[in-house]
Tab-separated table of C-alpha atoms in Angstrom:
chain	number	residue	atom	x	y	z
A	1	UNK	CA	-81.184	-32.791	85.708
A	2	UNK	CA	-77.593	-32.508	86.836
A	3	UNK	CA	-74.624	-31.025	84.936
A	4	UNK	CA	-70.909	-31.650	85.259
A	5	UNK	CA	-67.931	-29.922	83.609
A	6	UNK	CA	-65.100	-32.325	82.811
A	7	UNK	CA	-62.067	-30.374	83.971
A	8	UNK	CA	-59.772	-32.324	81.655
A	9	UNK	CA	-61.746	-31.258	78.599
A	10	UNK	CA	-62.613	-27.695	79.679
A	11	UNK	CA	-60.245	-25.157	78.129
A	12	UNK	CA	-61.825	-22.040	79.603
A	13	UNK	CA	-63.761	-20.706	76.620
A	14	UNK	CA	-66.304	-19.425	79.135
A	15	UNK	CA	-69.405	-20.124	77.093
A	16	UNK	CA	-71.144	-22.055	79.889
A	17	UNK	CA	-70.975	-19.373	82.561
A	18	UNK	CA	-71.692	-16.617	80.018
A	19	UNK	CA	-74.830	-18.471	78.866
A	20	UNK	CA	-76.073	-19.755	82.228
A	21	UNK	CA	-74.402	-17.885	85.101
A	22	UNK	CA	-76.996	-19.347	87.485
A	23	UNK	CA	-75.615	-22.829	86.798
A	24	UNK	CA	-71.892	-22.369	85.979
A	25	UNK	CA	-69.102	-20.094	87.209
A	26	UNK	CA	-65.478	-19.409	86.298
A	27	UNK	CA	-62.547	-20.334	88.507
A	28	UNK	CA	-59.577	-17.968	88.898
A	29	UNK	CA	-58.149	-18.820	85.469
A	30	UNK	CA	-61.471	-18.769	83.601
A	31	UNK	CA	-62.214	-22.504	83.470
A	32	UNK	CA	-65.874	-23.316	84.042
A	33	UNK	CA	-67.401	-25.461	86.766
A	34	UNK	CA	-70.952	-26.230	87.858
A	35	UNK	CA	-72.222	-24.389	90.915
A	36	UNK	CA	-72.900	-26.501	94.001
A	37	UNK	CA	-73.722	-30.131	93.263
A	38	UNK	CA	-74.677	-29.361	89.647
A	39	UNK	CA	-78.395	-29.993	90.171
A	40	UNK	CA	-80.289	-27.623	87.876
A	41	UNK	CA	-83.552	-26.009	88.977
A	42	UNK	CA	-86.398	-26.949	86.596
A	43	UNK	CA	-86.841	-23.364	85.387
A	44	UNK	CA	-83.130	-23.206	84.415
A	45	UNK	CA	-82.998	-26.477	82.499
A	46	UNK	CA	-83.385	-24.955	79.031
A	47	UNK	CA	-80.693	-22.406	79.760
A	48	UNK	CA	-78.383	-25.092	81.103
A	49	UNK	CA	-78.924	-27.243	77.993
A	50	UNK	CA	-78.064	-24.259	75.805
A	51	UNK	CA	-74.882	-23.673	77.805
A	52	UNK	CA	-73.936	-27.332	77.330
A	53	UNK	CA	-74.581	-27.092	73.568
A	54	UNK	CA	-72.487	-23.894	73.314
A	55	UNK	CA	-69.344	-25.524	74.719
A	56	UNK	CA	-66.799	-25.777	71.873
A	57	UNK	CA	-64.963	-28.586	73.671
A	58	UNK	CA	-68.147	-30.554	74.459
A	59	UNK	CA	-66.836	-30.751	78.006
A	60	UNK	CA	-70.155	-30.766	79.873
A	61	UNK	CA	-72.286	-33.805	80.548
A	62	UNK	CA	-75.931	-33.898	81.528
A	63	UNK	CA	-77.360	-36.525	83.813
A	64	UNK	CA	-81.145	-36.785	83.775
A	65	UNK	CA	-82.161	-37.379	87.370
A	66	UNK	CA	-85.919	-37.697	87.045
V	1	UNK	CA	-48.248	-10.705	49.597
V	2	UNK	CA	-47.511	-10.753	45.931
V	3	UNK	CA	-44.201	-12.514	46.520
V	4	UNK	CA	-45.465	-15.890	45.373
V	5	UNK	CA	-46.860	-17.010	42.046
V	6	UNK	CA	-50.642	-16.679	41.859
V	7	UNK	CA	-52.567	-19.854	42.714
V	8	UNK	CA	-54.156	-21.725	39.843
V	9	UNK	CA	-55.306	-24.882	41.667
V	10	UNK	CA	-56.522	-24.631	45.254
V	11	UNK	CA	-56.513	-28.385	45.904
V	12	UNK	CA	-52.873	-28.979	44.962
V	13	UNK	CA	-51.097	-25.612	45.031
V	14	UNK	CA	-52.903	-23.349	47.513
V	15	UNK	CA	-51.251	-20.356	49.157
V	16	UNK	CA	-52.966	-18.699	52.129
V	17	UNK	CA	-51.224	-15.409	51.311
V	18	UNK	CA	-52.752	-15.252	47.832
V	19	UNK	CA	-54.836	-12.168	47.135
V	20	UNK	CA	-57.845	-14.236	46.070
V	21	UNK	CA	-57.812	-15.992	49.458
V	22	UNK	CA	-57.505	-12.657	51.280
V	23	UNK	CA	-60.425	-11.144	49.370
V	24	UNK	CA	-62.812	-14.066	49.982
V	25	UNK	CA	-61.545	-17.448	51.228
V	26	UNK	CA	-64.980	-18.951	51.933
V	27	UNK	CA	-65.724	-20.260	48.419
V	28	UNK	CA	-62.241	-21.814	48.359
V	29	UNK	CA	-62.821	-23.673	51.639
V	30	UNK	CA	-66.391	-24.638	50.710
V	31	UNK	CA	-65.160	-26.121	47.434
V	32	UNK	CA	-62.315	-28.017	49.074
V	33	UNK	CA	-64.552	-29.340	51.842
V	34	UNK	CA	-66.741	-30.958	49.186
V	35	UNK	CA	-64.050	-32.234	46.829
V	36	UNK	CA	-60.692	-32.426	48.628
V	37	UNK	CA	-61.075	-31.946	52.388
V	38	UNK	CA	-57.351	-32.416	53.086
V	39	UNK	CA	-55.667	-30.267	50.443
V	40	UNK	CA	-51.881	-30.196	50.053
V	41	UNK	CA	-49.539	-27.628	48.596
V	42	UNK	CA	-45.801	-27.904	48.019
V	43	UNK	CA	-45.350	-24.239	48.900
V	44	UNK	CA	-43.541	-23.300	52.147
V	45	UNK	CA	-41.883	-26.711	52.157
V	46	UNK	CA	-45.230	-28.538	52.251
V	47	UNK	CA	-48.559	-27.474	53.779
V	48	UNK	CA	-51.737	-29.448	54.510
V	49	UNK	CA	-55.106	-27.745	54.671
V	50	UNK	CA	-57.980	-29.486	56.460
V	51	UNK	CA	-61.294	-27.713	55.856
V	52	UNK	CA	-63.767	-29.901	57.779
V	53	UNK	CA	-64.600	-29.095	61.387
V	54	UNK	CA	-63.806	-32.588	62.639
V	55	UNK	CA	-60.394	-32.727	60.938
V	56	UNK	CA	-59.402	-29.273	62.212
V	57	UNK	CA	-60.514	-30.332	65.699
V	58	UNK	CA	-58.716	-33.694	65.588
V	59	UNK	CA	-55.410	-32.056	64.650
V	60	UNK	CA	-55.826	-29.271	67.204
V	61	UNK	CA	-56.332	-31.948	69.891
V	62	UNK	CA	-53.427	-34.115	68.751
V	63	UNK	CA	-50.432	-32.549	70.491
V	64	UNK	CA	-48.553	-35.868	70.268
V	65	UNK	CA	-48.212	-35.960	66.502
V	66	UNK	CA	-48.413	-32.231	65.716
V	67	UNK	CA	-46.193	-29.637	67.372
V	68	UNK	CA	-46.853	-25.944	67.974
V	69	UNK	CA	-43.121	-25.187	67.680
V	70	UNK	CA	-44.178	-22.680	65.061
V	71	UNK	CA	-47.755	-21.599	64.455
V	72	UNK	CA	-47.172	-19.191	61.567
V	73	UNK	CA	-46.533	-20.749	58.164
V	74	UNK	CA	-43.420	-19.309	56.513
V	75	UNK	CA	-40.444	-20.693	54.614
V	76	UNK	CA	-38.599	-20.865	57.944
V	77	UNK	CA	-38.862	-23.525	60.656
V	78	UNK	CA	-37.590	-22.360	64.043
V	79	UNK	CA	-34.732	-24.488	65.419
V	80	UNK	CA	-35.641	-27.364	67.748
V	81	UNK	CA	-33.181	-26.015	70.318
V	82	UNK	CA	-35.723	-23.288	71.194
V	83	UNK	CA	-37.945	-25.946	72.812
V	84	UNK	CA	-39.690	-26.211	75.182
V	85	UNK	CA	-40.568	-22.502	75.082
V	86	UNK	CA	-40.353	-21.891	71.341
V	87	UNK	CA	-40.224	-18.400	69.876
V	88	UNK	CA	-43.301	-17.059	71.661
V	89	UNK	CA	-44.311	-19.132	74.728
V	90	UNK	CA	-46.840	-20.508	75.484
V	91	UNK	CA	-48.373	-20.506	71.975
V	92	UNK	CA	-45.194	-22.083	70.552
V	93	UNK	CA	-44.829	-24.576	73.419
V	94	UNK	CA	-46.081	-28.154	73.595
V	95	UNK	CA	-47.337	-30.080	76.627
V	96	UNK	CA	-46.284	-30.618	79.344
V	97	UNK	CA	-44.250	-27.367	79.489
V	98	UNK	CA	-47.059	-25.478	77.777
V	99	UNK	CA	-49.483	-25.859	80.670
V	100	UNK	CA	-47.221	-24.181	83.232
V	101	UNK	CA	-46.200	-21.352	80.883
V	102	UNK	CA	-49.844	-20.735	80.006
V	103	UNK	CA	-50.926	-20.712	83.632
V	104	UNK	CA	-48.811	-17.576	84.131
V	105	UNK	CA	-51.093	-15.720	81.730
V	106	UNK	CA	-54.535	-17.161	82.403
V	107	UNK	CA	-55.167	-15.279	85.643
V	108	UNK	CA	-54.269	-11.975	84.004
V	109	UNK	CA	-56.734	-12.680	81.172
V	110	UNK	CA	-59.498	-14.235	83.310
V	111	UNK	CA	-63.064	-12.928	82.966
V	112	UNK	CA	-62.770	-11.302	86.406
V	113	UNK	CA	-59.566	-9.466	85.436
V	114	UNK	CA	-61.027	-8.427	82.088
V	115	UNK	CA	-64.136	-6.928	83.732
V	116	UNK	CA	-61.899	-4.347	85.386
V	117	UNK	CA	-60.668	-3.151	81.985
V	118	UNK	CA	-64.137	-2.547	80.576
V	119	UNK	CA	-64.672	1.058	81.777
V	120	UNK	CA	-61.382	2.303	80.314
V	121	UNK	CA	-62.029	0.399	77.061
V	122	UNK	CA	-65.482	1.973	76.785
V	123	UNK	CA	-64.126	5.459	77.469
V	124	UNK	CA	-61.514	4.982	74.778
V	125	UNK	CA	-64.067	3.737	72.208
V	126	UNK	CA	-66.218	6.775	73.007
V	127	UNK	CA	-63.227	9.046	72.498
V	128	UNK	CA	-62.663	7.462	69.071
V	129	UNK	CA	-66.270	7.909	67.910
V	130	UNK	CA	-66.301	11.489	69.218
V	131	UNK	CA	-63.324	12.252	66.989
V	132	UNK	CA	-65.176	11.250	63.811
V	133	UNK	CA	-68.670	12.560	64.697
V	134	UNK	CA	-69.982	14.901	62.036
V	135	UNK	CA	-67.937	13.319	59.251
V	136	UNK	CA	-69.578	11.794	56.201
V	137	UNK	CA	-67.221	8.848	55.687
V	138	UNK	CA	-65.020	7.097	58.259
V	139	UNK	CA	-62.508	4.322	57.742
V	140	UNK	CA	-63.800	2.043	60.501
V	141	UNK	CA	-60.781	-0.265	60.203
V	142	UNK	CA	-58.098	2.395	60.414
V	143	UNK	CA	-59.811	5.095	62.446
V	144	UNK	CA	-61.705	2.887	64.907
V	145	UNK	CA	-61.168	-0.890	65.113
V	146	UNK	CA	-57.393	-0.779	64.824
V	147	UNK	CA	-56.860	1.552	67.785
V	148	UNK	CA	-58.876	-0.328	70.397
V	149	UNK	CA	-56.734	-3.452	70.957
V	150	UNK	CA	-53.507	-1.476	70.647
V	151	UNK	CA	-54.550	0.837	73.456
V	152	UNK	CA	-55.869	-1.980	75.674
V	153	UNK	CA	-52.784	-4.184	75.360
V	154	UNK	CA	-50.391	-1.240	75.777
V	155	UNK	CA	-52.195	-0.334	79.024
V	156	UNK	CA	-52.030	-3.906	80.282
V	157	UNK	CA	-48.376	-4.370	79.433
V	158	UNK	CA	-47.283	-0.990	80.684
V	159	UNK	CA	-45.957	0.240	77.347
V	160	UNK	CA	-46.422	3.900	76.354
V	161	UNK	CA	-49.591	4.594	74.367
V	162	UNK	CA	-47.585	7.047	72.300
V	163	UNK	CA	-45.772	4.018	70.819
V	164	UNK	CA	-48.995	2.744	69.221
V	165	UNK	CA	-47.723	3.339	65.700
V	166	UNK	CA	-44.525	1.497	66.571
V	167	UNK	CA	-46.445	-1.638	67.701
V	168	UNK	CA	-48.689	-1.607	64.682
V	169	UNK	CA	-45.666	-1.391	62.425
V	170	UNK	CA	-44.133	-4.465	64.097
V	171	UNK	CA	-47.344	-6.435	63.883
V	172	UNK	CA	-47.892	-5.647	60.223
V	173	UNK	CA	-44.331	-6.492	59.402
V	174	UNK	CA	-44.263	-9.807	61.252
V	175	UNK	CA	-47.763	-11.111	60.468
V	176	UNK	CA	-48.415	-9.729	57.026
V	177	UNK	CA	-44.892	-10.268	55.718
V	178	UNK	CA	-45.026	-14.052	56.077
V	179	UNK	CA	-44.605	-14.727	52.375
V	180	UNK	CA	-41.320	-12.786	52.301
V	181	UNK	CA	-37.982	-14.557	52.619
V	182	UNK	CA	-36.515	-14.703	56.132
V	183	UNK	CA	-33.714	-12.267	55.331
V	184	UNK	CA	-36.314	-9.602	54.566
V	185	UNK	CA	-38.348	-10.388	57.694
V	186	UNK	CA	-35.464	-10.718	60.162
V	187	UNK	CA	-34.710	-6.995	60.664
V	188	UNK	CA	-38.351	-6.267	61.602
V	189	UNK	CA	-38.498	-9.187	64.033
V	190	UNK	CA	-35.179	-8.091	65.577
V	191	UNK	CA	-36.491	-4.517	65.903
V	192	UNK	CA	-39.602	-5.759	67.759
V	193	UNK	CA	-37.580	-7.811	70.248
V	194	UNK	CA	-35.026	-4.999	70.638
V	195	UNK	CA	-37.816	-2.570	71.471
V	196	UNK	CA	-39.349	-4.965	74.008
V	197	UNK	CA	-35.990	-5.803	75.561
V	198	UNK	CA	-35.498	-2.088	76.305
V	199	UNK	CA	-38.852	-1.852	78.058
V	200	UNK	CA	-38.271	-5.040	80.021
V	201	UNK	CA	-34.922	-3.768	81.300
V	202	UNK	CA	-36.705	-0.583	82.304
V	203	UNK	CA	-39.323	-2.638	84.210
V	204	UNK	CA	-36.567	-4.619	85.958
V	205	UNK	CA	-35.118	-1.315	87.182
V	206	UNK	CA	-38.516	0.277	87.934
V	207	UNK	CA	-41.150	-2.341	88.826
V	208	UNK	CA	-44.811	-1.289	88.552
V	209	UNK	CA	-48.126	-3.153	88.725
V	210	UNK	CA	-48.431	-4.011	85.050
V	211	UNK	CA	-48.212	-7.296	83.163
V	212	UNK	CA	-44.499	-7.045	82.307
V	213	UNK	CA	-43.681	-6.689	86.014
V	214	UNK	CA	-46.080	-9.543	86.842
V	215	UNK	CA	-44.242	-11.851	84.441
V	216	UNK	CA	-40.812	-10.764	85.669
V	217	UNK	CA	-41.950	-11.686	89.192
V	218	UNK	CA	-43.416	-15.046	88.140
V	219	UNK	CA	-41.917	-18.434	88.810
V	220	UNK	CA	-41.858	-21.428	86.528
V	221	UNK	CA	-40.779	-24.810	87.933
V	222	UNK	CA	-39.527	-23.073	91.077
V	223	UNK	CA	-37.280	-20.644	89.176
V	224	UNK	CA	-37.825	-16.972	88.447
V	225	UNK	CA	-39.019	-16.616	84.881
V	226	UNK	CA	-36.127	-16.023	82.515
V	227	UNK	CA	-36.285	-12.447	81.107
V	228	UNK	CA	-35.772	-14.029	77.678
V	229	UNK	CA	-39.031	-15.974	78.222
V	230	UNK	CA	-40.693	-12.705	79.314
V	231	UNK	CA	-39.638	-10.825	76.188
V	232	UNK	CA	-40.943	-13.601	73.954
V	233	UNK	CA	-44.258	-13.842	75.793
V	234	UNK	CA	-44.730	-10.073	75.586
V	235	UNK	CA	-43.950	-10.284	71.864
V	236	UNK	CA	-46.682	-12.911	71.589
V	237	UNK	CA	-49.222	-10.764	73.434
V	238	UNK	CA	-48.566	-7.834	71.133
V	239	UNK	CA	-48.707	-9.961	68.000
V	240	UNK	CA	-51.676	-12.064	69.051
V	241	UNK	CA	-53.679	-9.323	70.722
V	242	UNK	CA	-53.757	-6.634	68.075
V	243	UNK	CA	-54.430	-7.862	64.524
V	244	UNK	CA	-56.904	-10.472	65.699
V	245	UNK	CA	-59.247	-8.224	67.676
V	246	UNK	CA	-58.876	-5.445	65.123
V	247	UNK	CA	-60.029	-7.997	62.526
V	248	UNK	CA	-63.001	-9.201	64.560
V	249	UNK	CA	-64.278	-5.673	65.214
V	250	UNK	CA	-63.765	-4.641	61.583
V	251	UNK	CA	-65.390	-7.762	60.107
V	252	UNK	CA	-68.406	-7.332	62.402
V	253	UNK	CA	-68.858	-3.701	61.333
V	254	UNK	CA	-68.413	-4.722	57.684
V	255	UNK	CA	-71.179	-7.320	58.063
V	256	UNK	CA	-73.552	-4.882	59.771
V	257	UNK	CA	-72.843	-2.185	57.161
V	258	UNK	CA	-73.818	-4.559	54.363
V	259	UNK	CA	-76.763	-6.214	56.143
V	260	UNK	CA	-79.125	-3.472	57.335
V	261	UNK	CA	-81.635	-5.996	58.719
V	262	UNK	CA	-79.074	-7.333	61.218
V	263	UNK	CA	-77.894	-3.809	62.060
V	264	UNK	CA	-81.431	-2.559	62.690
V	265	UNK	CA	-82.194	-5.563	64.858
V	266	UNK	CA	-79.141	-4.935	67.064
V	267	UNK	CA	-80.005	-1.256	67.391
V	268	UNK	CA	-83.566	-2.205	68.409
V	269	UNK	CA	-82.477	-5.118	70.664
V	270	UNK	CA	-79.086	-4.272	72.192
V	271	UNK	CA	-79.522	-7.192	74.596
V	272	UNK	CA	-79.080	-9.532	71.616
V	273	UNK	CA	-75.505	-8.353	71.089
V	274	UNK	CA	-73.753	-11.092	73.143
V	275	UNK	CA	-75.509	-13.773	71.051
V	276	UNK	CA	-75.037	-11.881	67.759
V	277	UNK	CA	-71.374	-11.374	68.518
V	278	UNK	CA	-70.816	-15.130	68.809
V	279	UNK	CA	-72.388	-15.566	65.384
V	280	UNK	CA	-70.160	-12.862	63.895
V	281	UNK	CA	-67.173	-14.604	65.485
V	282	UNK	CA	-68.302	-17.904	63.973
V	283	UNK	CA	-68.889	-16.546	60.500
V	284	UNK	CA	-65.835	-14.248	60.332
V	285	UNK	CA	-63.389	-15.934	62.711
V	286	UNK	CA	-60.170	-14.060	61.983
V	287	UNK	CA	-57.574	-16.627	63.002
V	288	UNK	CA	-56.099	-19.628	61.211
V	289	UNK	CA	-53.434	-21.379	63.306
V	290	UNK	CA	-50.784	-23.836	62.177
V	291	UNK	CA	-48.846	-26.847	63.408
V	292	UNK	CA	-45.800	-28.773	62.221
V	293	UNK	CA	-45.949	-32.520	61.607
V	294	UNK	CA	-43.565	-34.210	64.068
V	295	UNK	CA	-42.732	-37.379	62.125
V	296	UNK	CA	-43.562	-39.003	58.796
V	297	UNK	CA	-46.949	-40.669	59.153
V	298	UNK	CA	-50.122	-41.677	57.461
V	299	UNK	CA	-52.867	-39.410	58.817
V	300	UNK	CA	-56.276	-40.742	57.772
V	301	UNK	CA	-54.791	-41.678	54.399
V	302	UNK	CA	-52.729	-38.495	54.015
V	303	UNK	CA	-48.986	-39.138	53.664
V	304	UNK	CA	-47.674	-36.444	56.006
V	305	UNK	CA	-43.945	-35.764	56.184
V	306	UNK	CA	-42.009	-34.516	59.194
V	307	UNK	CA	-41.690	-30.705	59.243
V	308	UNK	CA	-44.607	-30.156	56.890
V	309	UNK	CA	-47.091	-27.510	58.008
V	310	UNK	CA	-50.751	-28.058	58.744
V	311	UNK	CA	-52.962	-24.994	58.648
V	312	UNK	CA	-55.885	-25.010	61.090
V	313	UNK	CA	-58.472	-22.732	59.472
V	314	UNK	CA	-60.934	-22.280	62.340
V	315	UNK	CA	-63.066	-20.020	60.112
V	316	UNK	CA	-63.488	-22.943	57.703
V	317	UNK	CA	-64.343	-25.324	60.568
V	318	UNK	CA	-66.990	-22.794	61.591
V	319	UNK	CA	-68.558	-22.916	58.120
V	320	UNK	CA	-68.748	-26.716	57.874
V	321	UNK	CA	-72.356	-27.753	57.162
V	322	UNK	CA	-71.669	-31.015	59.028
V	323	UNK	CA	-71.210	-28.989	62.223
V	324	UNK	CA	-73.554	-26.017	61.739
V	325	UNK	CA	-76.950	-25.634	60.106
V	326	UNK	CA	-77.078	-22.856	57.481
V	327	UNK	CA	-73.313	-22.773	57.892
V	328	UNK	CA	-72.785	-20.244	55.106
V	329	UNK	CA	-75.416	-17.825	56.442
V	330	UNK	CA	-75.120	-15.317	59.262
V	331	UNK	CA	-78.063	-16.133	61.548
V	332	UNK	CA	-77.798	-13.202	63.901
V	333	UNK	CA	-79.673	-14.893	66.775
V	334	UNK	CA	-78.122	-18.354	66.279
V	335	UNK	CA	-78.291	-20.564	69.364
V	336	UNK	CA	-76.635	-22.849	70.200
V	337	UNK	CA	-73.335	-21.866	68.624
V	338	UNK	CA	-70.329	-23.925	69.597
V	339	UNK	CA	-67.985	-22.225	67.130
V	340	UNK	CA	-64.214	-22.586	67.301
V	341	UNK	CA	-63.176	-18.977	66.601
V	342	UNK	CA	-60.761	-19.041	69.540
V	343	UNK	CA	-59.350	-22.441	68.703
V	344	UNK	CA	-59.882	-25.842	70.283
V	345	UNK	CA	-57.878	-27.799	72.819
V	346	UNK	CA	-55.028	-26.722	75.068
V	347	UNK	CA	-54.108	-23.698	72.944
V	348	UNK	CA	-57.522	-21.997	73.220
V	349	UNK	CA	-56.807	-18.283	72.780
V	350	UNK	CA	-55.612	-17.139	76.204
V	351	UNK	CA	-56.942	-13.653	75.452
V	352	UNK	CA	-60.426	-14.734	74.384
V	353	UNK	CA	-62.190	-13.111	77.356
V	354	UNK	CA	-60.377	-9.848	76.669
V	355	UNK	CA	-61.128	-10.054	72.940
V	356	UNK	CA	-64.819	-10.679	73.599
V	357	UNK	CA	-65.014	-7.703	75.955
V	358	UNK	CA	-63.292	-5.440	73.418
V	359	UNK	CA	-65.523	-6.638	70.581
V	360	UNK	CA	-68.734	-6.213	72.594
V	361	UNK	CA	-67.817	-2.750	73.882
V	362	UNK	CA	-66.558	-1.606	70.466
V	363	UNK	CA	-69.844	-2.655	68.831
V	364	UNK	CA	-72.025	-1.208	71.614
V	365	UNK	CA	-70.306	2.176	71.428
V	366	UNK	CA	-70.316	2.249	67.621
V	367	UNK	CA	-74.004	1.268	67.314
V	368	UNK	CA	-75.005	3.842	69.945
V	369	UNK	CA	-73.100	6.589	68.112
V	370	UNK	CA	-73.974	5.512	64.557
V	371	UNK	CA	-77.219	3.525	64.458
V	372	UNK	CA	-77.253	3.926	60.672
V	373	UNK	CA	-74.184	3.217	58.547
V	374	UNK	CA	-73.410	1.718	55.149
V	375	UNK	CA	-70.439	0.665	53.068
V	376	UNK	CA	-69.287	3.911	51.442
V	377	UNK	CA	-67.555	2.045	48.637
V	378	UNK	CA	-67.710	-1.775	48.700
V	379	UNK	CA	-64.915	-1.971	46.120
V	380	UNK	CA	-62.546	-0.034	48.373
V	381	UNK	CA	-62.694	-2.583	51.232
V	382	UNK	CA	-59.340	-4.384	51.628
V	383	UNK	CA	-58.814	-7.553	53.664
V	384	UNK	CA	-55.566	-8.827	55.144
V	385	UNK	CA	-54.493	-12.254	53.987
V	386	UNK	CA	-52.393	-14.890	55.680
V	387	UNK	CA	-53.421	-16.323	59.019
V	388	UNK	CA	-55.242	-13.297	60.466
V	389	UNK	CA	-58.002	-12.060	58.205
V	390	UNK	CA	-59.948	-8.867	58.653
V	391	UNK	CA	-60.685	-5.585	56.882
V	392	UNK	CA	-57.714	-3.242	56.769
V	393	UNK	CA	-59.545	-0.525	54.813
V	394	UNK	CA	-63.252	-0.143	55.568
V	395	UNK	CA	-64.806	3.166	54.460
V	396	UNK	CA	-68.227	3.524	56.072
V	397	UNK	CA	-70.784	6.223	55.414
V	398	UNK	CA	-72.109	7.228	58.829
V	399	UNK	CA	-75.504	8.826	59.163
V	400	UNK	CA	-78.319	8.349	56.688
């Protein structure tokens, strides 16, 4: 699976990178973005889904790649 | 409080400063959500009260039809000429100006910046628990929770810690005096800005590396930031940073004192605290924001008039069964938890990373020092009303 933070919707609550720091990281003002190309390692998928579900702005989309 | 007539009908005549609301607003919101999800009151010149998550969210997102020109419901509407900044930028600013004014603060309150403040916050919390060790009963609101955000924000701003009582006086006066007429509130508000003006002039003469100096050196639209903007932003940080975090720490301790199962679990599993803390923020979110209606309109069937208020009770949104399972229960290991305690949309609390750090450290230090504690006298607990709700008197019996 692949995740993407919509930068228009993200308001910097920080729930994604607090929940799944292996998948998301903050920029210099605290907005979240996916690390690298957003492809999530299989063993991190559950954590990434939880991070997506924790976002109060529902700013993160999941693309199922397989 | 006590200035207005008591409320007899919550659907048509509510008042968020009423003592019944302060003591326990959840049954009021739960009832309205079922029977009258957009309540209206003629008080304060007209106020709407959405109680459903989706309505609170829709209004928070709609910066076209609702303005943040004032976010605290009183009898007074600030003059339009204060735009685009408003009384306390950026919280009282609307897009597009809002984004630039907010950007000045976000770096200072980023997670990376907040991490650096954790050791001093922890040391201060430890100092506070050391002071009360050996006592039988401690007022956790007044002797613990209250002091933590005051100290942290004073350090950040570069204001003397010895003025802590002065700040708290301002905050109480401005935030808890909202039901009073403007002529009674004005001297306190003037005293706050007079105090800050003095410190800002001092920082202009003697720059340091604190937040006041940072703002004085900041540019907005290619111009140095107006010192008048600086004083109003600093006023905001004091007002927004103190009562709110004090409330969140106090409400969390109140919950744990009354729910020994949750307390014991956190003592046994300290690694659960970050998850538990989000649930305590959901269930006891301290902050209700407000907007003003820009123009007469029909909003989903509600005849809204220009200059009417709309309260945004994020704690009610967080208890909406349509958005959360077991919404009225604290589920200490709840996941996922997309609560809105820090607001939704462009005005998300700029200090949320700082608040979370303070809350986590305050609870860690307290639980390590006092793994067993109870409400000493449940009847003696007093909650603030208005738009920031938390325990203001919280006597806890520490030790078994």
